[in-house]
Amino acid sequence: MATRVVGVLLVLMGVGSLVPRNVEAARRSGVGVRVSSISLSSLRHPNVETGHPHILAIQQNNTVSPSLVSRLSRVLSLRDYNTRVVLLGTTILGITAGIVGTFMLLRKRALVGDVVGHSALPGIAIAFLVMEGLSPGTGKWLPGLLLGAFAFGLAGAVTVMLIDKFSRIKADAAMAMTLSVFYGLGAALFTIVQRVPGGNAAGLKTYLNGKTASLVADDVWLFVGIATVVLVLAMLFMKELTILCFDEQFAAAEGWPVFWLDTLLIGLVVTVTIVGMQSVGLILVVATLIIPPASARFWTDDIRLMTLGAGLVGGMSSFFGTVISALFPRMAAGAVIVLTGASLFALSLLFGSKRGVLVHAWQQRKLRHDVGRVDLLRACFELVEHAVSDPIPTHEEMMDHEILLGDLVSMRAWDLSTLRRLVAVAEKDGLMQHTGDDNWRLTETGAEEARRIARNHRLWEMYLMQYAHIAPSHVDRDADLIEHVLDPELIAELEYQLDHPEEAVPVSSHATTGSSSG
Amino acid sequence: MDMRRFRSTLMCCQLALACSQAGCQPAGTTISDDHLADGKIAIVCTTGMVADIVSHVAGERAAVVALMGEGVDPHLYVPTGSDIRRLQGADVVFYSGLLLEGQMQSTFELMSGKGRPVFAVTADIPKSQLRTPAEFEGHPDPHVWNDVALWSLTVDTVANRLGEFDPEHAAEYLASANVFQAELEGLDRYAREVIASIPESQRYLVTAHDAFEYFSRSYGVPVESVQGITTESEPGVDDIVRLVDMLVTNKVPAIFVESSVNSANIQSVIEGAKSRGWDVRKGGTLFSDAMGPEGTYEGTYIGMIDHNATTIARALGGQAPEKGMQGKLNRTGQE
Amino acid sequence: MIQEFFHLLSGWSSLDTAIAGSAALTAMSCALPGAWLVLRKHSMMGDALSHSALPGVVLAFLVAVGMRQAGWISSGQQDALLQMFLFAGAVLVGVGTAWLTEWVQRLGRLESGASLGVVFTAVFALGLLLIRLDVDDVHIDVDCVLFGIIEMAALDTIPGTSIPEPVLVNGAIFVLNLLLTVLFYKELTLAAFDPALATSLGIPARGIHYGLMAITAMTVVAAFTTVGSILVIGLLIIPSATALMFSERLMVVLGLSVGIAALSAVLGHALTLTLPRMIFSRLGYPTIEDAGTAGMMSVTAGMLFVIALVFAPKHGIVSKLIHRFRLGLKIAGDDLLGLLFRIEEQTAARPTDVSVPDLVAKQNGINRWVMSLSVRSLLRGDFITRQASGELSLTDRGRESAKSLVRAHRLWEAYMAKHFELPDDHLHETAHRVEHFIDDAIQDRLQSELKSPSKDPHGKSIPRRSDT
């Protein structure tokens, strides 16, 4: 059992390549235990102890399975109807839900699928009551129940939209409220339904919650139809939907039919949710509406690419999930697909090229590195500036001057160990060279760089003082932050505006000694 | 501090209400008084199967009410205030037990601990006869009624408990229990016969969810299901493919729908087999967790089992009268 | 109908008091963390926790079974401890879910709904997979093994008293939450609204978020086990959202949401006893006596929210409509005064055929009915008079008011013309829109900024203030 749990955790952690081996091991260990007849599978067939011949036959069916490779080829060749249908159906649904979900995610309504699924409950109860009332015994007619579910799912989504629009309550609270009120109404109605005489209401509550592995061809055709509609609409209204997602107020002010676009989106979400719910189960639909777009978000900021990426992730998790579920016994299809999606999410979270954790950490590190270097060199410049007689040190003076760490440390709010680390990095970058104990000198490039940085900084200070009316005591801190992002064009612009000759470093507009304002 | 204030508030509420009620009896206390007035014991049962036994044993001596009507899933039944009032007002309460009633069971145990006559009908079934998954001790499969011989044991329990509650008529209860058990024996024999008439190679019971393990064990028909016991339980693709393999290899003629599970779940298995050139029929709807409509033959315990056994036997190519053991079945069970 | 309502309500017994009381206290215990969830945009947390309970109970069950198999506990002990295990499992996985959500949100810089959605669907799927793999033979539905039913919970009285257990358990949690809120009020507020400031003040904002999530998860799961998930999800968020319709002040919102939670519970149970029977007896189902209390309480809370949404004094729809209507009336009146003033200025342009109000209404797209209401109010306020011929003209008072308006309009045009290079024909539109909101003080500032101009860009003279 423990190995199984580990196997499941591995799927979740996204260690995709390890999974088959682990689950395979778990399965084999299960076979091993079966000999002593207390395994799980044998529990499901307790007659194994009574020795009924047919049951042994089933056991053999279950246990004597071909090798992983041959099973894989059986799955991938799509020889079995069920594998074929589930693979195709979930992949199409994954792509469709991924695309619709992108817009919902950007509208900050990622969880609306969950709301729709739960809001459908009273619809099912009411449809049942109405049909039973019209003609007893017909209460479980599926199209009728679906209609009720769709009507209330839509009502739920529209309620969220209305609360969001007409009150100061945010979308997330609107969703939570709608979900709980509709679901509560459904729960109350179900206690009534189970008491209505003549109604065979058993299982009604989960009646519309399908099982992923039980997909049939008709479901797939339905998915194909919905996918076509979604793709066509998404392509037709890409621009409008993009504006709606990023700047609703702008869209409204520009005269876009915001209300109808919103309604269109909600209609799509409700359709995908209800159709998906009755065929593959609610949890899978909710997950495919959220996980693929959330994963795609880490790779791009462009909504078009994000839509494509979400479709891709949705399709991939469905595909791989289904393959895993078809390869190993007792891997609940919907759950495995969700977990595969979650693994892809975890990978995107880590490695995403745009907002991924590693990229972000690297950028942060680089920024810190740059900031440290700039601070160090500017401090050096100021140190030399104080030491030489002429207000602005020349290039040679910069290079010749011996810099003592003891002097440097008083220039900024840093301690000696931080400073040593910065200097060490600068040495590696070829900006400074070691000349004795705590004595350092700027290299050719270092001196050049120090002059450039000091110049940028002071230009910026002057710009701020001249145009933004900032008191001199506040100037330096702002300038410190901004000089790291100054680009050459902006510097040219500043020089032009401040009428400064090129290359010369202007005199600082405030005192440069002391560590606090530095 | 806070608690005390709250308690006094509670008391105030009660007082105010008591005053406003002047003349109007609270609903909860009236039921038992009424029944005692006409000399009957007020018995509340949870499921229809339990109520059926109790009615047979108690006969005219008791007014039996089942909380869960036909077609109710006992696992997920949600009691309301009126149910609780009924329980509070009952003279005797019988429930199925083995966690069939889910959360209600702990309350029943609590009531029983306070000395109220609240009994689980399955309490006296020997543990060894219960189908308990080896790893999950203490969690036996509660669907005991699908094995008639085992369910027949609960008749004794009911008769004994009723006799203790009403010693005057104890002998009478035992006598009617014996009569009913004889009937059940006939039912058990019938089920055994009709299932045994199914050609051995086709003797597989394939259903949507795992509720027929007792039936399988006692009547010798191996059972395979699409999903496990828990409502949330979900099959994998491989599980479905294996099931299809099994149906095709053994040429099983029919699989069965349950009244409480969406038949779409079983459709995929049928279509899967069809794609391999084997036509599996839907053998009919079985009653798994609840009996049929009230007032019909299927709405009794005997009718329910008769229906299940007859439907299974006929669909799988066995010999069984179309109208069942007593010629009373309303439907043939074929779809 | 009302009589029937009270007749049905008169069946209220001590059981009903116990149910309503348990529900009210549970709701109150949830209202405090709920308010923070709303403020931190984590409102769907309740729903997420109700899903994460599934893997919680499955894991706990497996652990209990594993411990028995390893011989650490006997099977009797296992039975005795199982309920505690299940509860602990649900709480732990709940806290884990809340933390993971917080972590993914921070690390991935995602919107909270998205991180919540990713985490809870994955955790739930894990539960599903575990069920299928390991416990397919046990009925382990959370509705069966963990989540309570409020009506039954009311029966579980503490031995020797008539106090239901949930009153004690959830009451204690309520007191604890209240205490924590009072103790850490400043820290919680800062961490919720300005994490950066909180950190700079030495308050560990991140730690507070994680702590808050843990306490929320515990409160919510504890409430699940006594009164069920439906009631908790409902009464976690709705009371706070309703309170937010009434006030912006945090203290008031917290207090109100606790009160609304209790009210929803009690009123909800009263409606349970009455509404279903009243409705379904008319539909021909005389056997329906009541419905599930939890669901009805959620619905009641929802109805209270709708009432607040419509009628709340400041943010309600009605009050907003009234405000907008008043503004419309004022603008219509202003426009009329302005036009009358301009007509006086330039008598040549006096319209002969059309009445002035109609003209104003037509030019500015103002509803005729609003216009006539506004004329009536101007007449009553002695800003205009109706002459014998039926024409309207300004009174002295009206002229003063109109002058100020036209002055504001033309000053604004002059200001816009000076500072923004807008074509002349664009000036009028914006000036027309803002003229109603430029009071004397702003007029004076505009005037001094523009060095007291006498003409607007169109060459029309800017009227002087009469008192200068």
Coordinates of N, CA and C in Angstrom, one line a residue, chain C residues 169-282:
Chain C
V169 N -18.8 22.6 21.3 CA -17.6 22.6 20.4 C -17.4 23.9 19.6
N170 N -18.5 24.2 18.8 CA -18.3 25.3 17.9 C -18.4 26.6 18.7
G171 N -19.1 26.6 19.8 CA -19.1 27.8 20.7 C -17.7 28.1 21.2
A172 N -17.0 27.0 21.6 CA -15.6 27.2 22.1 C -14.8 27.7 20.9
I173 N -15.0 27.2 19.7 CA -14.2 27.7 18.6 C -14.5 29.2 18.3
F174 N -15.8 29.5 18.4 CA -16.2 30.9 18.2 C -15.4 31.8 19.2
V175 N -15.4 31.4 20.5 CA -14.8 32.2 21.5 C -13.3 32.3 21.2
L176 N -12.7 31.2 20.8 CA -11.3 31.2 20.4 C -11.0 32.2 19.3
N177 N -11.8 32.1 18.2 CA -11.6 33.0 17.1 C -11.8 34.4 17.5
L178 N -12.8 34.7 18.3 CA -13.1 36.0 18.8 C -11.9 36.6 19.5
L179 N -11.3 35.7 20.4 CA -10.2 36.1 21.2 C -9.0 36.5 20.3
L180 N -8.7 35.5 19.3 CA -7.6 35.7 18.4 C -7.8 37.0 17.6
T181 N -9.1 37.2 17.1 CA -9.3 38.4 16.3 C -9.0 39.7 17.2
V182 N -9.5 39.7 18.4 CA -9.3 40.8 19.3 C -7.8 41.1 19.5
L183 N -7.1 40.0 19.8 CA -5.7 40.1 20.2 C -4.8 40.5 19.0
F184 N -5.1 40.0 17.8 CA -4.3 40.3 16.7 C -4.9 41.2 15.7
Y185 N -5.9 42.0 16.2 CA -6.7 42.8 15.2 C -5.8 43.7 14.4
K186 N -4.8 44.4 15.0 CA -4.0 45.3 14.3 C -3.1 44.5 13.2
E187 N -2.5 43.4 13.7 CA -1.7 42.7 12.8 C -2.4 42.1 11.6
L188 N -3.6 41.6 11.9 CA -4.5 41.0 10.8 C -4.8 42.1 9.8
T189 N -5.3 43.2 10.3 CA -5.7 44.3 9.4 C -4.5 44.7 8.5
L190 N -3.4 45.0 9.1 CA -2.3 45.4 8.4 C -1.8 44.4 7.3
A191 N -1.8 43.1 7.8 CA -1.3 42.1 6.9 C -2.3 41.9 5.7
A192 N -3.6 42.1 6.0 CA -4.6 42.0 4.9 C -4.5 43.1 3.9
F193 N -4.4 44.3 4.4 CA -4.5 45.5 3.5 C -3.2 46.0 3.0
D194 N -2.1 45.9 3.8 CA -0.9 46.5 3.4 C 0.3 45.6 3.9
P195 N 0.5 44.5 3.2 CA 1.5 43.5 3.7 C 2.9 44.2 3.7
A196 N 3.2 45.1 2.8 CA 4.5 45.7 2.7 C 4.7 46.5 4.0
L197 N 3.7 47.3 4.3 CA 3.8 48.2 5.5 C 4.0 47.3 6.7
A198 N 3.1 46.2 6.8 CA 3.2 45.3 7.9 C 4.6 44.8 8.1
T199 N 5.2 44.3 7.0 CA 6.5 43.8 7.1 C 7.5 44.8 7.6
S200 N 7.4 46.1 7.1 CA 8.3 47.1 7.5 C 8.1 47.5 9.0
L201 N 6.9 47.2 9.5 CA 6.7 47.5 10.9 C 7.1 46.3 11.8
G202 N 7.7 45.3 11.2 CA 8.1 44.1 12.0 C 7.0 43.1 12.2
I203 N 5.9 43.2 11.5 CA 4.8 42.2 11.6 C 5.0 41.2 10.5
P204 N 5.1 39.9 10.9 CA 5.4 38.9 9.8 C 4.1 38.6 9.0
A205 N 3.9 39.4 7.9 CA 2.6 39.3 7.2 C 2.4 37.9 6.6
R206 N 3.5 37.3 6.1 CA 3.4 36.0 5.5 C 3.0 35.0 6.6
G207 N 3.6 35.1 7.7 CA 3.3 34.1 8.8 C 1.9 34.3 9.2
I208 N 1.4 35.5 9.3 CA 0.0 35.8 9.6 C -1.0 35.2 8.6
H209 N -0.6 35.3 7.3 CA -1.5 34.6 6.3 C -1.5 33.1 6.5
Y210 N -0.4 32.5 6.7 CA -0.4 31.1 6.9 C -1.2 30.7 8.2
G211 N -0.9 31.5 9.2 CA -1.7 31.2 10.5 C -3.2 31.3 10.3
L212 N -3.6 32.4 9.6 CA -5.0 32.6 9.4 C -5.6 31.4 8.6
M213 N -4.8 31.0 7.6 CA -5.3 29.9 6.8 C -5.5 28.6 7.6
A214 N -4.5 28.4 8.5 CA -4.6 27.2 9.3 C -5.8 27.2 10.2
I215 N -6.0 28.4 10.9 CA -7.1 28.5 11.8 C -8.5 28.4 11.0
T216 N -8.5 29.0 9.8 CA -9.7 28.9 9.0 C -10.0 27.5 8.7
A217 N -9.0 26.8 8.3 CA -9.2 25.4 7.9 C -9.7 24.6 9.1
M218 N -9.1 24.8 10.2 CA -9.5 24.0 11.4 C -11.0 24.4 11.8
T219 N -11.3 25.6 11.8 CA -12.6 26.0 12.1 C -13.6 25.4 11.2
V220 N -13.3 25.5 9.9 CA -14.3 25.0 8.9 C -14.4 23.5 9.0
V221 N -13.3 22.8 9.1 CA -13.4 21.3 9.1 C -14.2 20.9 10.4
A222 N -13.9 21.6 11.5 CA -14.6 21.2 12.8 C -16.1 21.5 12.6
A223 N -16.5 22.5 11.9 CA -17.9 22.8 11.6 C -18.5 21.8 10.7
F224 N -17.7 21.3 9.7 CA -18.2 20.3 8.8 C -18.6 19.1 9.6
T225 N -17.8 18.7 10.6 CA -18.1 17.4 11.3 C -19.3 17.5 12.2
T226 N -19.6 18.7 12.6 CA -20.8 18.8 13.4 C -22.1 19.1 12.6
V227 N -22.0 20.0 11.7 CA -23.2 20.5 11.0 C -23.3 20.2 9.5
G228 N -22.2 19.6 8.9 CA -22.2 19.3 7.5 C -21.6 20.5 6.7
S229 N -21.3 20.1 5.4 CA -20.6 21.1 4.6 C -21.5 22.1 4.0
I230 N -22.7 21.8 3.7 CA -23.6 22.8 3.0 C -23.7 24.0 3.8
L231 N -24.1 23.8 5.1 CA -24.3 25.0 6.0 C -23.1 25.8 6.1
V232 N -21.9 25.1 6.2 CA -20.7 25.9 6.5 C -20.2 26.7 5.3
I233 N -20.3 26.1 4.1 CA -19.9 26.8 2.9 C -20.8 28.1 2.8
G234 N -22.0 27.9 3.1 CA -23.0 29.0 2.9 C -22.7 30.1 3.9
L235 N -22.6 29.7 5.2 CA -22.5 30.7 6.2 C -21.1 31.2 6.5
L236 N -20.2 30.8 5.7 CA -18.8 31.2 5.9 C -18.6 32.6 5.2
I237 N -19.2 32.8 4.0 CA -19.0 33.9 3.2 C -20.2 34.9 3.2
I238 N -21.4 34.4 3.1 CA -22.5 35.3 2.9 C -22.7 36.3 4.0
P239 N -22.6 36.0 5.3 CA -22.8 37.0 6.3 C -21.8 38.2 6.1
S240 N -20.5 37.9 5.8 CA -19.5 38.9 5.7 C -19.8 39.8 4.4
A241 N -20.2 39.1 3.4 CA -20.5 39.9 2.1 C -21.7 40.8 2.4
T242 N -22.7 40.3 3.1 CA -23.8 41.1 3.4 C -23.4 42.3 4.3
A243 N -22.6 42.0 5.3 CA -22.1 43.1 6.1 C -21.4 44.2 5.3
L244 N -20.6 43.7 4.3 CA -19.9 44.7 3.5 C -20.8 45.6 2.7
M245 N -22.0 45.2 2.5 CA -23.0 46.1 1.8 C -23.4 47.3 2.7
F246 N -23.2 47.1 4.0 CA -23.6 48.1 5.0 C -22.5 49.0 5.4
S247 N -21.3 48.6 5.4 CA -20.2 49.4 6.0 C -18.9 49.1 5.4
E248 N -18.0 50.1 5.5 CA -16.6 49.9 5.1 C -15.7 49.6 6.3
R249 N -16.2 49.9 7.4 CA -15.3 49.8 8.6 C -15.2 48.4 9.1
L250 N -14.0 48.0 9.2 CA -13.7 46.6 9.4 C -14.4 46.0 10.7
M251 N -14.2 46.8 11.8 CA -14.8 46.4 13.0 C -16.3 46.2 12.9
V252 N -17.0 47.1 12.2 CA -18.4 47.0 12.0 C -18.7 45.8 11.2
V253 N -17.9 45.6 10.1 CA -18.2 44.4 9.2 C -18.1 43.1 10.0
L254 N -17.0 43.0 10.8 CA -16.8 41.8 11.6 C -18.0 41.6 12.6
G255 N -18.4 42.6 13.3 CA -19.5 42.5 14.2 C -20.8 42.1 13.5
L256 N -21.1 42.9 12.4 CA -22.3 42.6 11.7 C -22.4 41.2 11.1
S257 N -21.2 40.7 10.6 CA -21.3 39.4 10.0 C -21.6 38.3 11.0
V258 N -21.1 38.5 12.2 CA -21.4 37.5 13.3 C -22.9 37.6 13.5
G259 N -23.5 38.8 13.6 CA -24.9 38.9 13.9 C -25.7 38.3 12.7
I260 N -25.3 38.7 11.5 CA -26.1 38.2 10.4 C -26.0 36.7 10.3
A261 N -24.9 36.1 10.6 CA -24.7 34.6 10.6 C -25.7 34.0 11.6
A262 N -25.8 34.5 12.8 CA -26.8 34.0 13.8 C -28.2 34.2 13.3
L263 N -28.5 35.3 12.7 CA -29.9 35.6 12.2 C -30.2 34.6 11.1
S264 N -29.3 34.4 10.2 CA -29.5 33.5 9.1 C -29.9 32.1 9.6
A265 N -29.2 31.7 10.6 CA -29.4 30.3 11.1 C -30.8 30.2 11.7
V266 N -31.1 31.2 12.6 CA -32.4 31.0 13.3 C -33.5 31.2 12.3
L267 N -33.5 32.3 11.5 CA -34.5 32.5 10.5 C -34.6 31.4 9.5
G268 N -33.4 30.8 9.2 CA -33.4 29.7 8.2 C -34.2 28.5 8.8
H269 N -34.0 28.2 10.1 CA -34.7 27.1 10.6 C -36.2 27.3 10.7
A270 N -36.6 28.6 11.0 CA -38.0 28.9 11.0 C -38.6 28.7 9.6
L271 N -37.9 29.1 8.6 CA -38.4 28.9 7.3 C -38.4 27.4 6.9
T272 N -37.5 26.7 7.4 CA -37.5 25.2 7.1 C -38.8 24.6 7.6
L273 N -39.3 25.1 8.8 CA -40.5 24.5 9.4 C -41.7 24.9 8.6
T274 N -41.6 26.0 7.9 CA -42.9 26.6 7.3 C -42.9 26.5 5.8
L275 N -41.9 27.1 5.2 CA -42.0 27.2 3.7 C -42.2 26.0 2.9
P276 N -41.4 24.9 3.1 CA -41.6 23.7 2.3 C -43.0 23.2 2.4
R277 N -43.6 23.1 3.6 CA -44.9 22.6 3.8 C -45.9 23.5 3.1
M278 N -45.8 24.8 3.2 CA -46.7 25.7 2.6 C -46.7 25.6 1.1
I279 N -45.5 25.5 0.6 CA -45.4 25.4 -0.9 C -45.8 24.0 -1.4
F280 N -45.3 23.0 -0.8 CA -45.6 21.6 -1.4 C -46.9 21.1 -1.1
S281 N -47.6 21.6 0.0 CA -49.0 21.1 0.2 C -49.9 21.7 -0.9
R282 N -49.5 22.9 -1.4 CA -50.3 23.5 -2.5 C -50.0 22.8 -3.8

